[in-house]
XYZ file of C-alpha atoms in Angstrom:
689
model
C -122.427 -46.159 1.984
C -122.435 -43.804 5.100
C -118.629 -43.633 4.941
C -118.983 -42.311 1.237
C -121.441 -39.820 2.516
C -119.324 -38.550 5.284
C -116.295 -38.388 2.912
C -118.275 -36.236 0.366
C -119.303 -33.989 3.187
C -115.849 -33.394 4.497
C -114.814 -32.649 0.842
C -117.479 -30.166 0.252
C -116.510 -28.292 3.515
C -112.990 -28.200 2.695
C -113.755 -26.866 -1.137
C -116.233 -24.185 0.274
C -113.817 -23.077 3.055
C -111.098 -22.716 0.497
C -113.266 -21.115 -2.080
C -114.548 -18.494 0.587
C -111.064 -17.699 1.770
C -109.884 -17.201 -1.932
C -112.917 -14.917 -2.470
C -112.257 -12.735 0.707
C -108.550 -12.391 -0.828
C -110.236 -11.317 -4.165
C -112.430 -8.745 -2.526
C -109.478 -7.248 -0.502
C -107.450 -6.991 -3.771
C -110.237 -5.446 -5.666
C -110.386 -2.455 -3.384
C -106.794 -2.277 -2.817
C -106.159 -2.247 -6.562
C -109.143 -0.061 -7.368
C -110.879 -2.693 -9.622
C -114.642 -2.655 -10.372
C -116.253 -1.560 -7.262
C -119.587 -3.477 -7.988
C -117.989 -7.044 -8.516
C -117.464 -7.669 -4.647
C -121.107 -7.562 -4.204
C -121.701 -10.140 -6.650
C -118.899 -12.295 -4.885
C -120.507 -11.948 -1.563
C -123.924 -12.858 -3.115
C -122.513 -16.004 -4.822
C -120.977 -17.015 -1.594
C -124.181 -16.918 0.284
C -125.922 -18.820 -2.418
C -123.412 -21.682 -2.491
C -123.250 -21.848 1.328
C -127.081 -21.951 1.414
C -127.092 -24.792 -1.113
C -124.481 -26.731 0.897
C -126.288 -26.318 4.401
C -129.741 -27.120 2.984
C -128.422 -29.883 0.678
C -130.154 -28.409 -2.094
C -130.970 -30.770 -4.945
C -128.413 -33.556 -5.788
C -124.643 -33.534 -5.141
C -123.482 -33.103 -8.522
C -125.692 -29.967 -9.038
C -124.222 -28.285 -5.916
C -120.671 -29.243 -7.128
C -121.395 -27.650 -10.400
C -122.554 -24.420 -8.570
C -119.558 -24.259 -6.256
C -116.988 -24.800 -9.099
C -118.566 -22.701 -11.611
C -118.806 -19.782 -9.093
C -115.116 -20.328 -8.463
C -114.245 -20.347 -12.209
C -116.027 -17.027 -12.597
C -114.075 -15.257 -9.633
C -110.841 -16.716 -10.827
C -111.567 -15.423 -14.487
C -112.475 -12.051 -12.893
C -109.393 -12.017 -10.979
C -107.140 -13.228 -13.696
C -108.206 -10.654 -16.339
C -106.606 -7.765 -14.514
C -103.083 -6.773 -15.702
C -101.604 -6.801 -12.086
C -102.630 -10.506 -11.900
C -100.524 -11.584 -14.793
C -98.148 -13.710 -12.672
C -100.908 -14.802 -10.204
C -102.862 -16.702 -12.655
C -101.045 -19.820 -12.050
C -101.557 -19.661 -8.374
C -105.319 -19.174 -8.581
C -105.782 -21.643 -11.359
C -103.563 -24.300 -9.357
C -105.792 -23.760 -6.281
C -109.079 -24.300 -8.069
C -107.609 -27.222 -9.972
C -106.872 -28.888 -6.664
C -110.512 -28.169 -5.446
C -111.905 -29.780 -8.530
C -109.664 -32.758 -8.012
C -110.701 -32.739 -4.290
C -114.357 -33.100 -5.470
C -113.227 -35.627 -8.127
C -114.437 -33.740 -10.986
C -112.067 -34.228 -13.805
C -114.397 -32.134 -16.111
C -113.698 -29.178 -14.024
C -109.884 -29.891 -13.858
C -109.975 -29.843 -17.565
C -112.049 -26.651 -17.703
C -109.652 -24.977 -15.195
C -106.646 -25.820 -17.367
C -108.708 -24.323 -20.628
C -109.309 -21.182 -18.421
C -105.612 -20.939 -17.391
C -104.531 -20.889 -21.083
C -107.289 -18.680 -22.045
C -106.439 -15.992 -19.528
C -102.652 -16.389 -20.246
C -103.260 -15.794 -23.767
C -105.413 -12.633 -23.016
C -103.104 -11.496 -20.721
C -100.060 -11.996 -23.133
C -101.819 -10.084 -25.894
C -102.930 -7.353 -23.806
C -99.382 -6.992 -22.396
C -97.958 -6.943 -25.951
C -100.509 -4.385 -27.212
C -100.172 -2.265 -24.324
C -96.380 -2.521 -23.880
C -96.951 -2.892 -20.075
C -94.776 -5.905 -19.740
C -91.269 -6.237 -21.161
C -90.965 -9.823 -22.252
C -87.208 -10.325 -21.421
C -85.677 -13.646 -20.856
C -86.595 -13.693 -17.132
C -90.330 -12.856 -17.803
C -90.404 -15.457 -20.623
C -88.909 -18.296 -18.411
C -91.319 -17.545 -15.677
C -94.122 -17.771 -17.972
C -92.863 -20.962 -19.389
C -92.401 -22.331 -15.952
C -95.849 -21.495 -15.141
C -97.341 -23.164 -17.978
C -95.249 -26.286 -17.914
C -95.932 -26.539 -13.930
C -99.841 -26.174 -14.771
C -99.481 -28.933 -17.265
C -97.718 -31.009 -14.880
C -100.147 -30.416 -12.044
C -103.005 -31.289 -14.472
C -101.406 -34.682 -15.283
C -100.677 -35.680 -11.688
C -104.046 -34.602 -10.549
C -106.019 -36.215 -13.517
C -104.038 -39.471 -12.909
C -104.462 -39.437 -9.156
C -108.231 -38.767 -9.501
C -108.458 -41.385 -12.383
C -106.935 -43.968 -10.309
C -109.281 -43.049 -7.306
C -112.342 -43.298 -9.514
C -111.180 -46.704 -10.883
C -110.513 -47.857 -7.494
C -113.948 -46.756 -6.357
C -115.521 -48.700 -9.444
C -113.580 -51.680 -8.723
C -115.037 -51.537 -5.091
C -118.381 -50.972 -6.098
C -118.169 -53.961 -8.561
C -116.768 -56.103 -5.781
C -119.675 -54.910 -3.399
C -122.100 -55.713 -6.392
C -120.380 -59.089 -6.648
C -120.551 -59.646 -3.078
C -124.347 -58.664 -2.910
C -125.005 -61.022 -5.879
C -123.196 -63.807 -4.017
C -124.974 -63.077 -0.744
C -128.366 -63.209 -2.856
C -127.158 -66.413 -4.360
C -126.119 -67.886 -0.965
C -129.652 -66.861 0.295
C -131.208 -68.886 -2.570
C -128.782 -71.724 -1.975
C -129.808 -71.757 1.669
C -133.457 -71.640 0.799
C -132.885 -74.451 -1.641
C -130.722 -76.531 0.653
C -133.111 -76.026 3.518
C -135.974 -77.078 1.434
C -134.147 -80.241 -0.007
C -132.750 -81.481 3.343
C -135.834 -80.457 5.371
C -138.160 -82.395 3.102
C -136.549 -85.866 3.548
C -136.158 -85.285 7.206
C -139.770 -84.144 7.536
C -140.549 -87.556 6.063
C -138.259 -89.504 8.441
C -139.639 -87.578 11.424
C -143.083 -87.784 10.399
C -143.264 -91.467 9.129
C -141.411 -92.512 12.356
C -143.967 -90.546 14.427
C -146.897 -92.220 12.745
C -145.422 -95.681 13.314
C -144.806 -94.931 16.866
C -148.485 -94.007 17.351
C -149.243 -97.675 16.405
C -146.288 -99.644 17.979
C -143.661 -98.946 20.510
C -140.095 -99.880 18.843
C -136.706 -98.897 19.919
C -135.488 -98.938 16.477
C -138.097 -96.371 15.260
C -137.348 -94.144 18.169
C -133.589 -94.180 17.266
C -134.543 -93.194 13.690
C -136.976 -90.394 14.869
C -134.251 -89.193 17.293
C -131.582 -89.176 14.629
C -133.884 -87.321 12.263
C -134.750 -84.642 15.037
C -130.987 -84.245 15.639
C -130.419 -83.872 11.950
C -133.089 -81.247 11.742
C -131.615 -79.273 14.602
C -128.225 -79.296 12.996
C -129.567 -77.932 9.799
C -131.370 -75.160 11.705
C -127.711 -74.351 13.382
C -126.093 -74.201 10.081
C -128.699 -72.037 8.591
C -128.846 -69.721 11.776
C -125.087 -69.523 11.823
C -124.900 -68.514 8.115
C -127.687 -65.768 8.532
C -125.754 -64.470 11.661
C -122.549 -64.109 9.708
C -124.340 -62.468 6.737
C -126.381 -60.025 9.002
C -129.632 -61.328 7.589
C -131.333 -62.509 10.935
C -134.849 -61.229 11.414
C -136.684 -60.881 14.794
C -139.954 -62.465 14.853
C -141.673 -60.913 18.053
C -144.925 -62.049 19.462
C -146.575 -62.527 22.788
C -145.407 -65.623 24.686
C -145.355 -66.944 28.347
C -142.228 -67.968 29.926
C -143.899 -70.802 31.661
C -144.646 -72.318 28.328
C -140.955 -71.820 27.070
C -139.806 -73.541 30.127
C -142.428 -76.268 30.124
C -141.096 -77.073 26.498
C -137.601 -77.039 27.983
C -138.719 -79.487 30.830
C -140.631 -81.765 28.450
C -137.762 -81.916 26.040
C -135.220 -82.506 28.636
C -132.148 -83.610 26.757
C -131.691 -87.190 26.552
C -128.085 -86.917 27.033
C -128.622 -85.862 30.441
C -130.866 -88.871 31.265
C -128.556 -91.449 29.939
C -125.748 -90.218 31.945
C -127.613 -89.539 35.110
C -127.298 -85.653 34.903
C -129.749 -83.609 36.611
C -131.503 -80.429 35.196
C -132.673 -78.141 37.956
C -134.920 -75.085 36.697
C -135.241 -71.919 38.786
C -138.047 -69.549 37.559
C -138.685 -66.401 39.429
C -142.505 -66.205 40.117
C -142.617 -62.481 39.778
C -141.368 -62.693 35.926
C -144.403 -61.196 34.009
C -146.885 -63.683 32.827
C -146.874 -62.489 29.098
C -143.832 -60.994 27.363
C -143.283 -59.911 23.756
C -139.996 -61.149 21.943
C -138.929 -63.796 19.541
C -140.073 -66.978 21.340
C -138.296 -69.046 18.820
C -134.912 -67.444 19.320
C -135.271 -67.420 23.052
C -136.053 -71.075 23.106
C -132.965 -71.591 20.892
C -130.783 -69.781 23.275
C -131.895 -71.754 26.097
C -131.578 -75.035 24.230
C -128.092 -74.048 23.218
C -126.948 -73.055 26.614
C -128.260 -76.167 28.064
C -126.797 -78.439 25.405
C -123.456 -76.682 26.038
C -123.707 -77.399 29.589
C -124.482 -81.019 29.262
C -121.892 -81.742 26.683
C -119.024 -80.805 28.919
C -120.376 -82.108 32.164
C -119.605 -85.687 33.408
C -121.159 -85.651 36.836
C -123.604 -83.289 38.695
C -125.946 -81.382 36.505
C -126.926 -78.058 35.030
C -128.824 -75.370 36.662
C -131.082 -72.890 34.606
C -132.211 -69.777 36.383
C -134.666 -67.234 34.740
C -135.457 -64.108 36.280
C -136.248 -60.380 35.343
C -135.197 -56.789 36.075
C -137.883 -54.436 35.368
C -137.048 -51.168 33.468
C -138.962 -48.122 32.156
C -138.978 -49.581 28.584
C -139.810 -53.239 29.671
C -137.987 -56.152 31.323
C -134.297 -57.304 31.408
C -135.075 -61.001 30.926
C -132.032 -62.801 32.513
C -131.230 -66.402 31.497
C -128.583 -67.828 33.546
C -127.147 -71.541 33.027
C -124.610 -72.996 35.316
C -122.941 -76.490 34.946
C -120.526 -78.609 37.067
C -118.505 -79.406 34.039
C -114.907 -78.915 32.673
C -115.114 -75.203 32.736
C -113.274 -72.963 30.204
C -110.123 -70.965 30.325
C -109.871 -67.125 29.523
C -108.634 -67.994 26.088
C -111.769 -70.156 25.325
C -114.032 -67.367 26.651
C -112.313 -65.010 24.116
C -112.800 -67.491 21.393
C -116.470 -67.782 21.958
C -117.260 -64.076 21.189
C -115.014 -64.064 17.938
C -116.750 -67.076 16.178
C -117.049 -70.800 16.120
C -116.158 -72.581 19.292
C -115.885 -76.214 20.035
C -114.700 -77.247 23.433
C -112.951 -80.322 21.989
C -111.867 -80.474 18.204
C -110.177 -83.670 18.079
C -111.744 -86.173 15.748
C -112.268 -88.660 18.517
C -114.175 -86.206 20.730
C -117.274 -87.699 22.431
C -118.995 -84.364 23.128
C -121.029 -84.391 19.824
C -122.342 -81.197 18.168
C -120.977 -79.050 15.358
C -119.666 -76.279 17.586
C -122.063 -73.552 16.535
C -124.256 -73.141 19.614
C -122.569 -70.509 21.489
C -121.924 -68.561 18.339
C -125.532 -68.666 17.556
C -126.251 -67.515 21.324
C -123.982 -64.494 20.747
C -125.538 -63.692 17.465
C -129.192 -63.767 18.749
C -128.504 -62.071 21.717
C -126.743 -58.969 19.889
C -129.705 -58.843 17.610
C -131.911 -58.444 20.533
C -129.528 -55.599 21.940
C -128.672 -57.704 24.747
C -125.432 -59.072 26.224
C -123.661 -62.337 27.206
C -121.146 -62.735 30.127
C -119.295 -65.894 31.122
C -117.871 -66.747 34.392
C -115.660 -69.955 34.231
C -112.630 -71.818 35.670
C -111.178 -74.903 34.456
C -112.714 -78.007 35.963
C -114.885 -75.965 38.228
C -117.919 -75.323 35.930
C -119.214 -72.511 33.866
C -121.971 -69.801 34.330
C -123.284 -68.311 31.113
C -125.660 -65.203 31.849
C -127.737 -63.809 28.953
C -129.692 -60.566 29.328
C -132.133 -59.256 26.712
C -134.862 -56.542 26.703
C -138.454 -57.907 26.345
C -141.647 -55.902 26.187
C -144.435 -56.630 29.006
C -147.832 -57.597 27.785
C -149.376 -58.662 30.956
C -147.513 -57.641 34.184
C -149.133 -60.259 36.448
C -146.694 -62.620 37.945
C -146.172 -65.832 35.793
C -146.554 -68.006 38.940
C -148.868 -67.588 41.831
C -150.562 -69.283 44.657
C -154.401 -68.952 44.673
C -154.848 -70.129 48.452
C -155.504 -67.388 50.964
C -154.708 -69.635 53.910
C -151.141 -70.103 55.244
C -148.851 -72.439 53.534
C -146.001 -73.977 55.348
C -143.558 -76.132 53.307
C -140.982 -78.702 54.445
C -138.238 -79.185 51.837
C -136.710 -82.568 52.735
C -133.485 -83.301 50.818
C -130.880 -85.499 52.262
C -127.728 -83.665 51.470
C -125.433 -86.710 51.448
C -127.047 -88.159 48.508
C -125.470 -85.682 46.041
C -121.855 -86.678 44.817
C -121.274 -83.122 43.482
C -122.256 -80.476 46.220
C -122.961 -77.960 43.627
C -126.029 -79.951 42.722
C -127.387 -79.873 46.170
C -126.954 -76.043 46.000
C -128.765 -75.913 42.935
C -131.985 -77.450 44.499
C -131.591 -75.287 47.583
C -131.215 -71.964 45.675
C -134.202 -73.084 43.524
C -136.435 -73.779 46.524
C -135.504 -70.682 48.267
C -136.044 -68.334 45.379
C -139.637 -69.917 44.710
C -140.508 -69.551 48.452
C -139.390 -66.062 48.632
C -141.122 -65.107 45.132
C -144.403 -66.809 46.234
C -144.065 -65.256 49.800
C -144.281 -68.879 51.398
C -142.856 -70.227 54.647
C -140.254 -72.769 53.655
C -138.291 -75.173 56.274
C -135.433 -77.136 55.127
C -135.235 -80.752 56.618
C -131.971 -82.406 55.795
C -132.797 -85.606 57.727
C -135.866 -87.795 58.109
C -135.712 -86.798 62.094
C -135.969 -83.278 61.215
C -138.797 -83.783 58.772
C -140.728 -85.786 61.300
C -139.980 -83.109 63.921
C -141.409 -80.321 61.742
C -144.498 -82.219 60.520
C -145.269 -83.091 64.228
C -145.875 -79.151 64.898
C -149.044 -79.608 63.198
C -148.925 -76.417 60.996
C -147.170 -78.147 57.877
C -149.281 -78.040 54.710
C -146.850 -79.361 52.260
C -143.864 -81.704 52.030
C -141.639 -81.886 48.950
C -138.902 -84.366 48.488
C -137.112 -86.488 46.048
C -137.445 -90.118 45.039
C -134.478 -91.218 47.428
C -136.112 -89.378 50.386
C -139.457 -91.110 49.827
C -137.904 -94.492 49.491
C -136.045 -94.054 52.558
C -139.456 -94.128 54.723
C -142.397 -94.844 52.308
C -144.600 -96.040 55.174
C -144.300 -92.568 57.152
C -144.741 -90.539 54.035
C -147.799 -92.479 52.939
C -149.338 -92.149 56.329
C -149.026 -88.430 56.513
C -150.208 -87.824 52.901
C -153.674 -86.959 52.797
C -156.068 -84.040 53.037
C -154.244 -81.746 55.488
C -150.619 -82.551 54.189
C -149.842 -82.770 50.691
C -146.721 -84.936 49.805
C -144.968 -84.506 46.605
C -142.158 -86.595 45.255
C -139.869 -85.286 42.419
C -138.833 -88.477 40.582
C -137.685 -89.745 37.256
C -139.788 -91.170 34.714
C -140.991 -94.525 35.638
C -140.897 -93.967 39.373
C -143.856 -95.390 41.445
C -145.123 -94.795 44.908
C -146.376 -97.632 47.060
C -149.805 -99.162 45.984
C -152.656 -96.939 47.611
C -150.311 -94.228 48.245
C -151.743 -90.514 48.261
C -148.268 -89.027 47.430
C -147.965 -86.831 44.357
C -145.440 -87.542 41.753
C -143.835 -84.520 40.194
C -141.866 -85.583 37.104
C -138.278 -84.435 36.747
C -136.911 -82.007 35.803
C -138.542 -80.100 38.546
C -139.420 -76.383 38.352
C -141.884 -73.864 39.670
C -145.137 -74.616 37.504
C -145.856 -78.180 38.866
C -144.796 -76.921 42.377
C -147.452 -74.141 42.039
C -149.990 -76.668 40.723
C -149.604 -78.777 43.851
C -149.805 -76.018 46.152
C -153.097 -74.952 44.298
C -154.447 -78.322 44.863
C -153.724 -80.337 41.740
C -152.736 -83.723 41.771
C -153.259 -85.144 38.249
C -150.943 -86.254 35.527
C -150.712 -82.990 33.843
C -148.544 -81.073 36.384
C -145.789 -80.356 33.990
C -148.216 -78.720 31.324
C -148.772 -74.979 31.743
C -152.487 -73.921 31.806
C -152.574 -73.029 28.048
C -151.278 -76.420 27.149
C -153.916 -78.642 29.024
C -156.102 -78.627 25.930
C -154.928 -79.083 22.424
C -157.032 -77.499 19.749
C -160.286 -79.625 18.709
C -160.294 -79.696 15.070
C -163.002 -82.440 14.663
C -164.343 -82.219 11.116
C -162.045 -79.263 9.852
C -161.651 -79.757 6.044
C -158.088 -79.440 5.029
C -156.343 -79.333 1.583
C -152.583 -80.175 1.853
C -150.719 -78.975 -1.080
C -147.031 -80.342 -1.786
C -145.039 -81.789 -4.713
C -143.530 -84.245 -2.611
C -146.007 -87.403 -2.297
C -144.445 -88.513 1.031
C -144.964 -85.056 2.604
C -148.423 -85.468 1.795
C -148.675 -88.947 3.488
C -147.091 -87.607 6.537
C -149.137 -84.486 6.927
C -152.226 -86.302 6.193
C -151.371 -88.883 8.829
C -150.468 -86.335 11.631
C -153.597 -84.198 10.913
C -156.123 -87.072 10.953
C -154.893 -87.596 14.444
C -156.979 -84.512 15.156
C -159.877 -85.862 13.305
C -159.496 -83.359 10.440
C -160.860 -84.316 7.199
C -157.929 -84.194 4.589
C -157.453 -84.030 0.960
C -154.341 -83.627 -0.948
C -152.901 -81.812 -4.078
C -149.300 -82.270 -5.606
C -149.098 -78.796 -7.447
C -150.402 -75.493 -7.249
C -152.611 -75.834 -10.238
C -154.280 -79.073 -8.936
C -155.072 -77.274 -5.636
C -156.702 -74.377 -7.473
C -158.773 -76.984 -9.451
C -159.779 -78.700 -6.336
C -160.282 -75.570 -4.392
C -162.831 -74.526 -7.043
C -164.839 -77.832 -7.084
C -164.757 -78.375 -3.229
C -165.035 -76.441 0.220
C -162.204 -76.388 2.489
C -161.722 -74.619 5.806
C -157.988 -74.622 5.627
C -155.430 -74.950 2.993
C -151.611 -75.991 3.821
C -149.512 -74.625 1.019
C -146.030 -75.640 0.358
C -143.828 -72.912 -1.006
C -141.323 -74.189 -3.503
C -143.161 -76.142 -6.282
C -142.577 -76.349 -10.048
C -144.667 -74.513 -12.587
C -146.454 -72.365 -9.913
C -145.145 -71.805 -6.477
C -147.088 -71.518 -3.253
C -147.442 -67.713 -3.145
C -148.985 -67.620 -6.565
C -151.288 -70.630 -5.759
C -152.279 -68.999 -2.618
C -153.392 -65.642 -4.211
C -155.357 -67.443 -6.858
C -157.104 -69.406 -4.226
C -157.734 -66.296 -2.338
C -159.290 -64.545 -5.307
C -161.502 -67.600 -5.688
C -162.623 -67.561 -2.131
C -163.366 -63.794 -2.223
C -165.546 -64.449 -5.353
C -167.354 -67.375 -3.753
C -167.476 -65.647 -0.383
C -165.703 -68.428 1.357
C -164.010 -67.926 4.535
C -160.674 -70.063 4.057
C -157.420 -69.945 6.083
C -154.202 -70.463 4.044
C -151.246 -71.684 5.895
C -147.667 -71.926 4.584
C -146.455 -75.493 5.388
C -142.837 -75.067 4.027
C -139.285 -76.215 4.282
C -138.311 -72.558 3.521
C -137.316 -71.564 7.199
C -134.511 -68.898 6.523
C -134.790 -65.939 8.909
C -137.640 -63.632 8.132
C -139.528 -66.325 6.292
C -142.616 -66.040 8.566
C -142.813 -62.297 8.040
C -142.482 -62.638 4.343
C -145.314 -65.328 3.986
C -147.426 -63.330 6.431
C -146.866 -60.216 4.302
C -147.696 -62.073 0.925
C -151.270 -62.751 2.724
C -150.742 -66.184 4.355
C -152.726 -66.546 7.619
C -150.096 -68.593 9.380
C -146.674 -70.226 8.950
C -145.467 -73.751 10.057
C -142.010 -75.103 9.191
C -141.115 -78.385 8.230
C -140.311 -80.737 9.930
C -143.530 -80.143 11.454
C -143.713 -79.506 15.192
C -146.658 -80.625 16.875
C -146.339 -77.699 19.376
C -146.036 -75.235 16.410
C -148.785 -76.805 14.578
C -151.125 -76.702 17.697
C -150.177 -72.983 18.481
C -150.743 -71.905 14.886
C -154.026 -73.713 14.522
C -155.404 -72.173 17.882
C -154.521 -68.816 16.766
C -155.374 -68.923 13.059
C -158.762 -70.946 13.253
C -160.001 -69.137 16.410
C -161.972 -66.777 14.114
C -162.987 -69.245 11.388
C -166.425 -70.831 11.181
C -165.368 -74.264 12.379
C -165.812 -76.264 15.737
C -162.595 -75.451 17.371
C -161.675 -75.270 21.083
C -158.264 -73.868 22.164
C -156.744 -73.816 25.495
C -155.930 -70.105 25.662
C -152.652 -69.875 23.731
C -151.066 -66.693 23.537
């Protein structure tokens, strides 16, 4: 569209410049030949008018073109009607015909041809009557040549313009077909997303409900497979939307500590099984609350980590998050380094151009569908950021993402409350790491945190050095790994107490000696649990951010769940009853309206795609009934329609919240905390942003 406008503007500029030059020539010839003295005034006035129309874009394009060409026809007729212009008529007419063709106005090409013959006939009649021209063989041949040339030019120009117009119409039709195909693809994605997410929601939900009652490995496997499938469905959908340019940012306030907390809790099971380590380095000075698309940022981190773990056989992955403050906000830097296979220059070039799979053989063992890095690039470009990759074959890879985020709360995301001095011993035995880079990851993480929190940090690579530092009498904390603790448990249990806090970063299932006062910090280790220990916390919630310590209390909240899929109703009812909510169900929009009219509900969870009456129409009718009855009801879209921009669409239509299927407990709690905060029900939230 912009190209067409630019092309039109250039054509108008050329036409007006040509008309202006021709008019100046007509004015000069008028005075040199002694023609009507008043007509040049009309020419100048006409030029001022058409240039004014052009500069000010007066009215529509076709109207302006009519003004330009009509004015040119008048000047050409004036010039051609003088006897001295008998043999100039063809030149002026040809020039006007070319200008009309340039503007692709076949109607004016025809009018110009008609004007040419009209002027030639008038000139010929006048010449014969006044006997001013002798029509010998030379004159007759010249006139005939002009007529034939004019007709030929007319044929060539009409054919060329006709072909151009036909080509443009074909292009427009192609664009319309592509738009229809794009719209059809969007509808297909919505439908396929709904159809695939619905059974996946049932699989994940039912397996979760079973696991609440009994601990079974086979059910765990089913749930993990369902989660993996749901993530792959999202990847395909995200990749398709990126390719079509349909991705929409859903910006809101978020805490980077919450994002990394989720990352730590959902630490890739692949890394655990293969004894790979995840080290998270968060700069404490990153602002506490930022504004951005938390969903896409979480996916960027997840894809970068997945990519790192897939191609790493030993060692681990290092996630570093820090910020660079700018006038317009913060450059949030997400940096992921692995100790894996690395990439060649050719591989790096392929990543930015489309789908990349590190090993495309059918017998590969890395897993995945090869869309992760392409999705990362697409999301980062949408956020006006950039991606850089540093890698060498068999020496690991570092992928760095930079995106601009708005700062909502400039306070540091991590801080130590204690006013007294803090001296920390970081006891890590370097020889326990088979991959030296992993040792460096932990060293960098500890140094960055100490610098960011302005703490004194002492490295103790051996037990003897640790004892020497502790014996000074001013050490307040000792941090170590499970291997270091098991190397001398009696010693560390003896110093753990009120004056010295001993914290052990250990994998799941690790236990200290009975009666030990050492604090266990679950892996993967990052800044939040460390700060909690420094602030005096010793409980089991070290990995949870402050806003996640309390889940919303929804005791007695009356909920109506609307879905045309019976198993979805079973899943949602089971999950919501775990929060002591009182649930009721409806299998259609009409049934939901009937039940809402007869009962009182605090919240309605509404599916979108239902037969007879979709969720949006049902929501609006329920909202109308609520207004009539002066009821304060919250209506939340609970749908498998999760294409980009769906959240904004539902909120714009009038929904109070939006939850995707398969249902994420984290997302459910966050939405309920926000939506129900101002409702007249007994709800207690933990301060979710």
